[in-house]
PDB file of C-alpha atoms in Angstrom:
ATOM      1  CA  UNK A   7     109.580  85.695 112.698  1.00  0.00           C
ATOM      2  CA  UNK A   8     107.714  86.945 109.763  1.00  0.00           C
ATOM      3  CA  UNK A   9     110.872  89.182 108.539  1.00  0.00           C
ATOM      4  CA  UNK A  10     113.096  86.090 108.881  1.00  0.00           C
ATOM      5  CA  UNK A  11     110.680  84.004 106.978  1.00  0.00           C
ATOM      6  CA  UNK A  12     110.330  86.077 103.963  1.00  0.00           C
ATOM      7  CA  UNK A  13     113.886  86.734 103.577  1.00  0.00           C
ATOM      8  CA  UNK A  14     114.450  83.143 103.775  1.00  0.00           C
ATOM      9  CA  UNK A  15     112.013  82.441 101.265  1.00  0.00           C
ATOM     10  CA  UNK A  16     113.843  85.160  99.040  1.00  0.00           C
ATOM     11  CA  UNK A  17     116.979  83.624  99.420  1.00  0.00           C
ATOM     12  CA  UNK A  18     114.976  80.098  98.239  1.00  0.00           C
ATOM     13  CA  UNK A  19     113.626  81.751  95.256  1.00  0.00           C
ATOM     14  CA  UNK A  20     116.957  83.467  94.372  1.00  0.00           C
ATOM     15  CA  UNK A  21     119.377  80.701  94.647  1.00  0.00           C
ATOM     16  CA  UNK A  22     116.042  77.921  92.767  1.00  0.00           C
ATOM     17  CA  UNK A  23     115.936  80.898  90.067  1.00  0.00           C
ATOM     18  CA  UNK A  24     120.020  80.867  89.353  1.00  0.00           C
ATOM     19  CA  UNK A  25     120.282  77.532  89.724  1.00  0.00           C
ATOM     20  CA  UNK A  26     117.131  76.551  87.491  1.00  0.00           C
ATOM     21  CA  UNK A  27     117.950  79.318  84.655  1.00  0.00           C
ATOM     22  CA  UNK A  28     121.375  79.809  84.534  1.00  0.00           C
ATOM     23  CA  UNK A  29     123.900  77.552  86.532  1.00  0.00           C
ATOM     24  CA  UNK A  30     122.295  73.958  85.180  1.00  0.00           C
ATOM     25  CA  UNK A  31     123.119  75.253  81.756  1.00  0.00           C
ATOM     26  CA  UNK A  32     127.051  76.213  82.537  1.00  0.00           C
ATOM     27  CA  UNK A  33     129.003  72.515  81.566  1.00  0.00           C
ATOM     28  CA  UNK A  34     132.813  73.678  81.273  1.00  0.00           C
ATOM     29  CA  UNK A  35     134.975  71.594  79.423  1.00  0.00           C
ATOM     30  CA  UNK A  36     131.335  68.760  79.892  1.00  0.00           C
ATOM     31  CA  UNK A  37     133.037  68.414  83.287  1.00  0.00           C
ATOM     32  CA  UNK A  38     132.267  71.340  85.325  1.00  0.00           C
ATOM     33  CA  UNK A  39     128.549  72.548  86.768  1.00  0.00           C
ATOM     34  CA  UNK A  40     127.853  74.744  89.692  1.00  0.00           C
ATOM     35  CA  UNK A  41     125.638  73.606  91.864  1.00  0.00           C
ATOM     36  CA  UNK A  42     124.874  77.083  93.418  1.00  0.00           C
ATOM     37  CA  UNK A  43     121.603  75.618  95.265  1.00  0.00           C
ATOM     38  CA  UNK A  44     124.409  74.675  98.292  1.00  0.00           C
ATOM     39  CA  UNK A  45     124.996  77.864  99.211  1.00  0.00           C
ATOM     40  CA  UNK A  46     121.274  78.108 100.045  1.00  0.00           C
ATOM     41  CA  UNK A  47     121.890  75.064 102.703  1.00  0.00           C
ATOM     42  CA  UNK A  48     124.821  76.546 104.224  1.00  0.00           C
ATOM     43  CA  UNK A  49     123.356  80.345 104.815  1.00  0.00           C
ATOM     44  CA  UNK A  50     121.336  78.838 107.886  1.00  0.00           C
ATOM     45  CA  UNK A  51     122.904  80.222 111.172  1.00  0.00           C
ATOM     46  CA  UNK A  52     123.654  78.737 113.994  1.00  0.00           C
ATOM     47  CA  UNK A  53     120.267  79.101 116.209  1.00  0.00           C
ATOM     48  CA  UNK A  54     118.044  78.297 112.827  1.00  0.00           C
ATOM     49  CA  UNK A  55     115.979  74.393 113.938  1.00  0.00           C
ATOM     50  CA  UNK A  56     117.137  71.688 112.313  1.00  0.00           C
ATOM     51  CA  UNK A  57     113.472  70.747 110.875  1.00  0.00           C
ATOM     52  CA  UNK A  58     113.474  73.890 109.138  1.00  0.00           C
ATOM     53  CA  UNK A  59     116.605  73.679 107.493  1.00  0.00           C
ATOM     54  CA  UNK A  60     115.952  70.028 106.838  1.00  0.00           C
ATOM     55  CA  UNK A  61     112.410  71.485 105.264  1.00  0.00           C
ATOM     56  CA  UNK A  62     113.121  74.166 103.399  1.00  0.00           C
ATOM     57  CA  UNK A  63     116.796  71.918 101.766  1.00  0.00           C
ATOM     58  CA  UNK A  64     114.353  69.271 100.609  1.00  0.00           C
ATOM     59  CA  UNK A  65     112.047  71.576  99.300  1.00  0.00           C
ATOM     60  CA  UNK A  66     115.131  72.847  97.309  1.00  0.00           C
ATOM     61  CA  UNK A  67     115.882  69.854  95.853  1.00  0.00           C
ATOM     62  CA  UNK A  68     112.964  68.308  94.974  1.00  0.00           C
ATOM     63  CA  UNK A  69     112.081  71.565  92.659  1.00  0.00           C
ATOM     64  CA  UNK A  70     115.491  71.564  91.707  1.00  0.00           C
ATOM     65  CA  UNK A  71     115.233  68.028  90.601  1.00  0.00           C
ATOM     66  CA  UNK A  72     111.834  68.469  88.490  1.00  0.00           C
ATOM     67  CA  UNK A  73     113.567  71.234  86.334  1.00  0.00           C
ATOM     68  CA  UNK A  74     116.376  69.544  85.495  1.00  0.00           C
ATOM     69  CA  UNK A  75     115.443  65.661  85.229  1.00  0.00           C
ATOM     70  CA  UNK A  76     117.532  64.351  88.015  1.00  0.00           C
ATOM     71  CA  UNK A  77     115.099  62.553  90.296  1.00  0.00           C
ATOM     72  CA  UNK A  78     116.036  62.800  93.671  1.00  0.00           C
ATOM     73  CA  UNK A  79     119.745  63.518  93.457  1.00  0.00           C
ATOM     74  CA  UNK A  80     119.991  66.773  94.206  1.00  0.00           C
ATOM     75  CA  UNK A  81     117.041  66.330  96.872  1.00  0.00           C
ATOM     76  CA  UNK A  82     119.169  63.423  98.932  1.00  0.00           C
ATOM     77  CA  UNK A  83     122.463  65.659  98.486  1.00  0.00           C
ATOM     78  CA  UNK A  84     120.972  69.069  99.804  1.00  0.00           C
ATOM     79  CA  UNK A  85     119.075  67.150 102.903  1.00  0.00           C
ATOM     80  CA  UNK A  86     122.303  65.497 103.585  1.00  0.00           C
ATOM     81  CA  UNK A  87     124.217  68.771 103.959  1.00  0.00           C
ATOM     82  CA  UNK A  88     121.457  69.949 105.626  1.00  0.00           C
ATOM     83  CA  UNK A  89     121.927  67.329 108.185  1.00  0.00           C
ATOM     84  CA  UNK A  90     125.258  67.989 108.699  1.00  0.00           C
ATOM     85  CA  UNK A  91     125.235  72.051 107.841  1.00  0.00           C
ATOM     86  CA  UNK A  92     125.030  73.094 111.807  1.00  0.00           C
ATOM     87  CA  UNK A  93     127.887  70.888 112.781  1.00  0.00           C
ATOM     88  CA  UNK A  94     130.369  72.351 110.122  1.00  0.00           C
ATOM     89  CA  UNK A  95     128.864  75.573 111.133  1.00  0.00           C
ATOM     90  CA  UNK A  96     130.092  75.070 114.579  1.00  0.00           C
ATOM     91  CA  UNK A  97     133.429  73.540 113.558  1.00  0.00           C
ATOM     92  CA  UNK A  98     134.554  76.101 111.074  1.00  0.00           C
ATOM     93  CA  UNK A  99     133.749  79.482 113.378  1.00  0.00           C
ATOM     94  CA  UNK A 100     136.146  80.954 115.900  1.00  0.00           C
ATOM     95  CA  UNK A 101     133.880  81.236 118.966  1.00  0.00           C
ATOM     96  CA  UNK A 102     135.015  79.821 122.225  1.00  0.00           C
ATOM     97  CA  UNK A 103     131.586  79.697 123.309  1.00  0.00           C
ATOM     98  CA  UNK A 104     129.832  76.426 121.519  1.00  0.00           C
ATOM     99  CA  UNK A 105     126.325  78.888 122.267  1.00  0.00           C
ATOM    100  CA  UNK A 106     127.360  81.917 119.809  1.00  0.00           C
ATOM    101  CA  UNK A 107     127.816  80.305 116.564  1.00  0.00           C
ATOM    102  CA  UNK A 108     127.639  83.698 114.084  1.00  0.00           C
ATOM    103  CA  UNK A 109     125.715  84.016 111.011  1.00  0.00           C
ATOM    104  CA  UNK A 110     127.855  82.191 107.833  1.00  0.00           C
ATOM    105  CA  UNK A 111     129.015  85.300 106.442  1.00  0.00           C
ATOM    106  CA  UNK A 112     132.530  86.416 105.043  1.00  0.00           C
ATOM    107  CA  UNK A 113     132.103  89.338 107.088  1.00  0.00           C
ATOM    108  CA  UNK A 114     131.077  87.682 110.748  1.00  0.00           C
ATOM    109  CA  UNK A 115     133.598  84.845 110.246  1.00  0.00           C
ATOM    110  CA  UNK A 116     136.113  86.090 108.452  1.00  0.00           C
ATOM    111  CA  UNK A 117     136.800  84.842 104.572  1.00  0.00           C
ATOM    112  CA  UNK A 118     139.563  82.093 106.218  1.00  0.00           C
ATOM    113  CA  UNK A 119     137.083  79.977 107.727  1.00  0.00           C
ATOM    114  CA  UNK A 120     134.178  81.392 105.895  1.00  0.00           C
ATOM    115  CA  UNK A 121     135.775  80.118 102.698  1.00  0.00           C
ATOM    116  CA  UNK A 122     136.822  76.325 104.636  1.00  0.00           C
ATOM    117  CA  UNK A 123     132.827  76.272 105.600  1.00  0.00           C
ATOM    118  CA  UNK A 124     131.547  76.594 102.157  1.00  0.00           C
ATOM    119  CA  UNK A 125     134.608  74.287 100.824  1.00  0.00           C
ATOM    120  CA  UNK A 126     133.718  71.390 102.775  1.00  0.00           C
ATOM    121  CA  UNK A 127     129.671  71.631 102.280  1.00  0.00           C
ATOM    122  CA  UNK A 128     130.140  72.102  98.553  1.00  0.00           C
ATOM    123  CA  UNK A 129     132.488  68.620  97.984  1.00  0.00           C
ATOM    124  CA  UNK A 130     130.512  66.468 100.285  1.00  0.00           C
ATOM    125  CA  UNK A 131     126.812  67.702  98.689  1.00  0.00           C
ATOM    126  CA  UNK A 132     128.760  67.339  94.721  1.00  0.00           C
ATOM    127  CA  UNK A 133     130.446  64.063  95.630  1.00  0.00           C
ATOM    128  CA  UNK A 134     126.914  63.073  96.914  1.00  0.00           C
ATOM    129  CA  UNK A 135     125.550  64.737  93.778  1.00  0.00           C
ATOM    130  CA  UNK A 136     127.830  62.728  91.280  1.00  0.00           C
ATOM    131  CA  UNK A 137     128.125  59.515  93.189  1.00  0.00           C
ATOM    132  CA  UNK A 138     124.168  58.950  92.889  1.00  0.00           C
ATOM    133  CA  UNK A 139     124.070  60.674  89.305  1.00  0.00           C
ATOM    134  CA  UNK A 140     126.402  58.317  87.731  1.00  0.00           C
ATOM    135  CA  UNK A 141     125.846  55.323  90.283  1.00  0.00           C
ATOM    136  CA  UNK A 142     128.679  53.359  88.953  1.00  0.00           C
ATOM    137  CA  UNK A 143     132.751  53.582  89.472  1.00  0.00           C
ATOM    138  CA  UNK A 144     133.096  52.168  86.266  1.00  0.00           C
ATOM    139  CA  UNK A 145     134.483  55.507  84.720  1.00  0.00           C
ATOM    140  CA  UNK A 146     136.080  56.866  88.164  1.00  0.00           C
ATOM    141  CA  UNK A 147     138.418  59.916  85.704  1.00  0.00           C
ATOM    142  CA  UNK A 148     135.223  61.328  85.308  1.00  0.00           C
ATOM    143  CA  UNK A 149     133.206  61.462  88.359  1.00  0.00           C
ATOM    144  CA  UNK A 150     136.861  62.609  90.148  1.00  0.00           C
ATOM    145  CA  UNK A 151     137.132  65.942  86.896  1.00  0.00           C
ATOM    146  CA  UNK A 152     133.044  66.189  87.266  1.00  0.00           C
ATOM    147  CA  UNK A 153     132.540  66.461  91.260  1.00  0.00           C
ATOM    148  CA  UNK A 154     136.407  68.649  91.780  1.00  0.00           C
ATOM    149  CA  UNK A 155     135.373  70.232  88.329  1.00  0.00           C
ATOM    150  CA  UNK A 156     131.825  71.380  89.763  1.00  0.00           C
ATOM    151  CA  UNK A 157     133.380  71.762  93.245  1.00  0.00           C
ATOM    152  CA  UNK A 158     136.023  74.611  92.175  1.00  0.00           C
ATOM    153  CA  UNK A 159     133.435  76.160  89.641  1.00  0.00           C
ATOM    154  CA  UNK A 160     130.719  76.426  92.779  1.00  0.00           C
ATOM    155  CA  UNK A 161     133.267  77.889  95.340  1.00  0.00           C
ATOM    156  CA  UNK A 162     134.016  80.388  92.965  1.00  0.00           C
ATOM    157  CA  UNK A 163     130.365  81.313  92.045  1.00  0.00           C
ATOM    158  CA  UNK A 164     129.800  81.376  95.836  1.00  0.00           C
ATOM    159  CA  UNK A 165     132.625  83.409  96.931  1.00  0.00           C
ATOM    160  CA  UNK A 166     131.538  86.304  93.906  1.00  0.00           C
ATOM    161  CA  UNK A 167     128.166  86.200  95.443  1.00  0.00           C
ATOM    162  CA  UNK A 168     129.264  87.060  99.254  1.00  0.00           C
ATOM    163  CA  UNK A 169     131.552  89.601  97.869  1.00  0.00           C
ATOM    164  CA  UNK A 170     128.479  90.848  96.458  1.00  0.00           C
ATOM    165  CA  UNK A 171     126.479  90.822  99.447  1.00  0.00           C
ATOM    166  CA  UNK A 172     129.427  91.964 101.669  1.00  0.00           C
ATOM    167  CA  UNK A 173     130.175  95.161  99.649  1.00  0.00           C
ATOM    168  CA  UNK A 174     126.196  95.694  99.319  1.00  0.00           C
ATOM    169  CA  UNK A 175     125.795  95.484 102.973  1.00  0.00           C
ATOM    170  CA  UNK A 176     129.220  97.894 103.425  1.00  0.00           C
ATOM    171  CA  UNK A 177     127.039 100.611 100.967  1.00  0.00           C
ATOM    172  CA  UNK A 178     123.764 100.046 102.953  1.00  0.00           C
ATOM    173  CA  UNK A 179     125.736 101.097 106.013  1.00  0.00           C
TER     174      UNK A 179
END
Protein backbone atom coordinates (compact mmCIF):
# COMPACT_ATOMS: atom_id res chain seq x y z
CA UNK A 1 0.00 0.00 0.00
CA UNK A 2 2.86 2.13 0.97
CA UNK A 3 4.89 1.18 -2.41
CA UNK A 4 1.77 2.05 -4.44
CA UNK A 5 1.37 5.28 -2.64
CA UNK A 6 4.73 6.68 -3.15
CA UNK A 7 4.94 5.81 -6.68
CA UNK A 8 1.73 7.46 -7.15
CA UNK A 9 2.81 10.44 -5.51
CA UNK A 10 5.98 10.34 -7.89
CA UNK A 11 4.01 10.13 -10.80
CA UNK A 12 1.96 13.46 -9.19
CA UNK A 13 5.10 15.29 -8.73
CA UNK A 14 6.49 14.31 -12.18
CA UNK A 15 3.66 15.02 -14.42
CA UNK A 16 2.80 18.81 -11.73
CA UNK A 17 6.72 19.41 -12.39
CA UNK A 18 6.44 19.06 -16.51
CA UNK A 19 3.40 20.50 -16.65
CA UNK A 20 4.21 23.57 -14.24
CA UNK A 21 7.89 24.18 -15.83
CA UNK A 22 7.84 23.21 -19.15
CA UNK A 23 4.52 22.23 -21.01
CA UNK A 24 2.44 25.64 -19.84
CA UNK A 25 5.18 27.51 -21.59
CA UNK A 26 4.98 25.45 -25.15
CA UNK A 27 2.08 27.78 -27.28
CA UNK A 28 2.62 26.50 -31.03
CA UNK A 29 1.50 28.62 -33.61
CA UNK A 30 -0.57 30.62 -29.98
CA UNK A 31 -2.88 27.66 -30.67
CA UNK A 32 -1.36 24.61 -29.37
CA UNK A 33 -0.52 23.66 -25.40
CA UNK A 34 -0.08 20.27 -23.92
CA UNK A 35 -1.83 19.64 -21.19
CA UNK A 36 0.41 16.68 -20.03
CA UNK A 37 -1.28 16.74 -16.37
CA UNK A 38 -4.07 14.15 -18.22
CA UNK A 39 -1.96 11.55 -18.54
CA UNK A 40 -1.61 11.61 -14.73
CA UNK A 41 -5.65 10.96 -14.57
CA UNK A 42 -5.64 8.25 -16.97
CA UNK A 43 -2.52 6.06 -15.41
CA UNK A 44 -5.07 4.86 -12.61
CA UNK A 45 -5.85 1.09 -13.21
CA UNK A 46 -8.68 -0.56 -13.14
CA UNK A 47 -9.00 -1.76 -9.27
CA UNK A 48 -7.58 1.92 -8.07
CA UNK A 49 -11.13 3.61 -5.77
CA UNK A 50 -12.74 6.12 -7.32
CA UNK A 51 -12.23 8.64 -4.20
CA UNK A 52 -8.68 8.35 -4.70
CA UNK A 53 -8.49 9.07 -8.16
CA UNK A 54 -11.12 11.72 -7.71
CA UNK A 55 -8.54 13.03 -4.75
CA UNK A 56 -5.42 12.92 -5.96
CA UNK A 57 -7.03 14.60 -9.93
CA UNK A 58 -8.29 17.54 -7.90
CA UNK A 59 -5.32 17.89 -6.06
CA UNK A 60 -3.68 18.09 -9.58
CA UNK A 61 -5.56 20.71 -10.70
CA UNK A 62 -5.96 22.94 -8.13
CA UNK A 63 -1.89 23.26 -7.94
CA UNK A 64 -1.92 23.23 -11.48
CA UNK A 65 -4.28 26.10 -11.53
CA UNK A 66 -2.30 28.36 -8.85
CA UNK A 67 0.88 28.21 -11.13
CA UNK A 68 -0.53 29.14 -14.05
CA UNK A 69 -3.52 31.67 -13.22
CA UNK A 70 -6.38 29.64 -14.45
CA UNK A 71 -8.71 29.33 -11.47
CA UNK A 72 -10.39 26.25 -11.43
CA UNK A 73 -10.24 25.17 -15.05
CA UNK A 74 -7.93 22.75 -15.09
CA UNK A 75 -9.23 21.52 -11.52
CA UNK A 76 -13.07 20.93 -12.98
CA UNK A 77 -11.46 19.32 -16.27
CA UNK A 78 -9.05 16.76 -14.48
CA UNK A 79 -11.98 15.73 -11.79
CA UNK A 80 -14.22 15.32 -14.70
CA UNK A 81 -11.95 12.80 -16.44
CA UNK A 82 -11.40 11.46 -13.33
CA UNK A 83 -15.00 10.70 -13.06
CA UNK A 84 -15.22 9.15 -16.12
CA UNK A 85 -11.36 7.66 -16.35
CA UNK A 86 -12.50 3.93 -15.05
CA UNK A 87 -15.30 3.67 -17.52
CA UNK A 88 -13.07 4.45 -20.64
CA UNK A 89 -10.65 2.25 -18.93
CA UNK A 90 -13.05 -0.55 -19.15
CA UNK A 91 -14.32 0.32 -22.63
CA UNK A 92 -11.05 0.68 -24.41
CA UNK A 93 -9.27 -2.82 -23.01
CA UNK A 94 -9.71 -6.21 -24.61
CA UNK A 95 -10.71 -8.32 -21.58
CA UNK A 96 -13.76 -10.45 -21.76
CA UNK A 97 -13.91 -10.46 -18.17
CA UNK A 98 -15.46 -6.84 -16.97
CA UNK A 99 -13.24 -7.96 -13.40
CA UNK A 100 -9.58 -7.85 -15.09
CA UNK A 101 -9.32 -4.46 -16.42
CA UNK A 102 -5.16 -4.24 -16.95
CA UNK A 103 -3.00 -1.48 -15.96
CA UNK A 104 -3.22 1.57 -18.90
CA UNK A 105 -0.06 0.75 -20.41
CA UNK A 106 1.07 0.46 -24.18
CA UNK A 107 2.53 -2.67 -23.21
CA UNK A 108 -0.60 -4.50 -21.20
CA UNK A 109 -3.11 -3.15 -23.75
CA UNK A 110 -1.52 -2.96 -26.67
CA UNK A 111 -0.66 0.70 -28.40
CA UNK A 112 -4.25 0.21 -30.59
CA UNK A 113 -6.44 0.71 -27.78
CA UNK A 114 -3.85 2.10 -25.51
CA UNK A 115 -3.51 5.00 -27.93
CA UNK A 116 -7.87 5.24 -28.38
CA UNK A 117 -7.80 5.42 -24.28
CA UNK A 118 -5.55 8.33 -24.01
CA UNK A 119 -7.27 9.94 -27.31
CA UNK A 120 -10.58 10.13 -25.90
CA UNK A 121 -9.50 11.35 -22.16
CA UNK A 122 -7.25 14.00 -23.65
CA UNK A 123 -10.24 15.79 -26.05
CA UNK A 124 -12.94 15.55 -23.50
CA UNK A 125 -10.51 17.04 -20.40
CA UNK A 126 -9.06 19.99 -23.37
CA UNK A 127 -12.55 20.63 -24.73
CA UNK A 128 -13.50 20.95 -20.98
CA UNK A 129 -10.27 22.91 -20.54
CA UNK A 130 -11.02 25.48 -23.42
CA UNK A 131 -14.75 25.60 -23.17
CA UNK A 132 -14.47 27.07 -19.45
CA UNK A 133 -11.15 29.06 -20.36
CA UNK A 134 -12.67 31.07 -23.03
CA UNK A 135 -16.43 30.75 -21.77
CA UNK A 136 -17.82 32.23 -24.86
CA UNK A 137 -18.53 30.74 -28.63
CA UNK A 138 -18.11 34.01 -29.85
CA UNK A 139 -14.71 33.14 -31.62
CA UNK A 140 -15.59 29.25 -32.20
CA UNK A 141 -12.11 29.04 -35.14
CA UNK A 142 -10.23 29.35 -32.18
CA UNK A 143 -11.39 27.28 -29.40
CA UNK A 144 -11.91 24.36 -32.41
CA UNK A 145 -7.46 25.13 -33.59
CA UNK A 146 -6.82 25.64 -29.56
CA UNK A 147 -8.58 22.38 -27.96
CA UNK A 148 -7.60 19.88 -31.54
CA UNK A 149 -4.32 22.06 -31.51
CA UNK A 150 -3.56 21.10 -27.71
CA UNK A 151 -5.28 17.72 -28.23
CA UNK A 152 -2.73 16.43 -31.08
CA UNK A 153 0.28 18.25 -29.30
CA UNK A 154 -0.71 16.20 -25.82
CA UNK A 155 -1.19 12.74 -27.56
CA UNK A 156 2.03 13.14 -28.95
CA UNK A 157 3.84 14.23 -25.70
CA UNK A 158 2.02 11.26 -24.10
CA UNK A 159 2.73 8.62 -26.52
CA UNK A 160 6.90 9.76 -26.32
CA UNK A 161 6.53 9.36 -22.66
CA UNK A 162 5.11 5.55 -22.65
CA UNK A 163 7.62 4.77 -25.24
CA UNK A 164 9.87 5.95 -22.69
CA UNK A 165 8.60 4.01 -19.93
CA UNK A 166 7.96 0.91 -22.15
CA UNK A 167 11.58 0.65 -23.44
CA UNK A 168 12.81 1.55 -19.71
CA UNK A 169 10.80 -1.20 -18.31
CA UNK A 170 12.07 -3.66 -21.48
CA UNK A 171 15.96 -2.63 -20.08
CA UNK A 172 14.96 -3.17 -16.38
CA UNK A 173 13.96 -6.67 -17.42
Amino acid sequence: MLNRFLKTLGWFVLTLALQVLIFDHVHILGHATPFVAVYFVMLFNGESNRSEILLWSFAMGIIADTFTNTPGVATLSLTTLAMIQPWLLKFHSNTEDEDDVPVPSAAKMGWGPYMRYISVGVIIAETIFYLLETFSFFNAIDLLLNTVGSALLTILIIAAIEGVRISNKRAAA
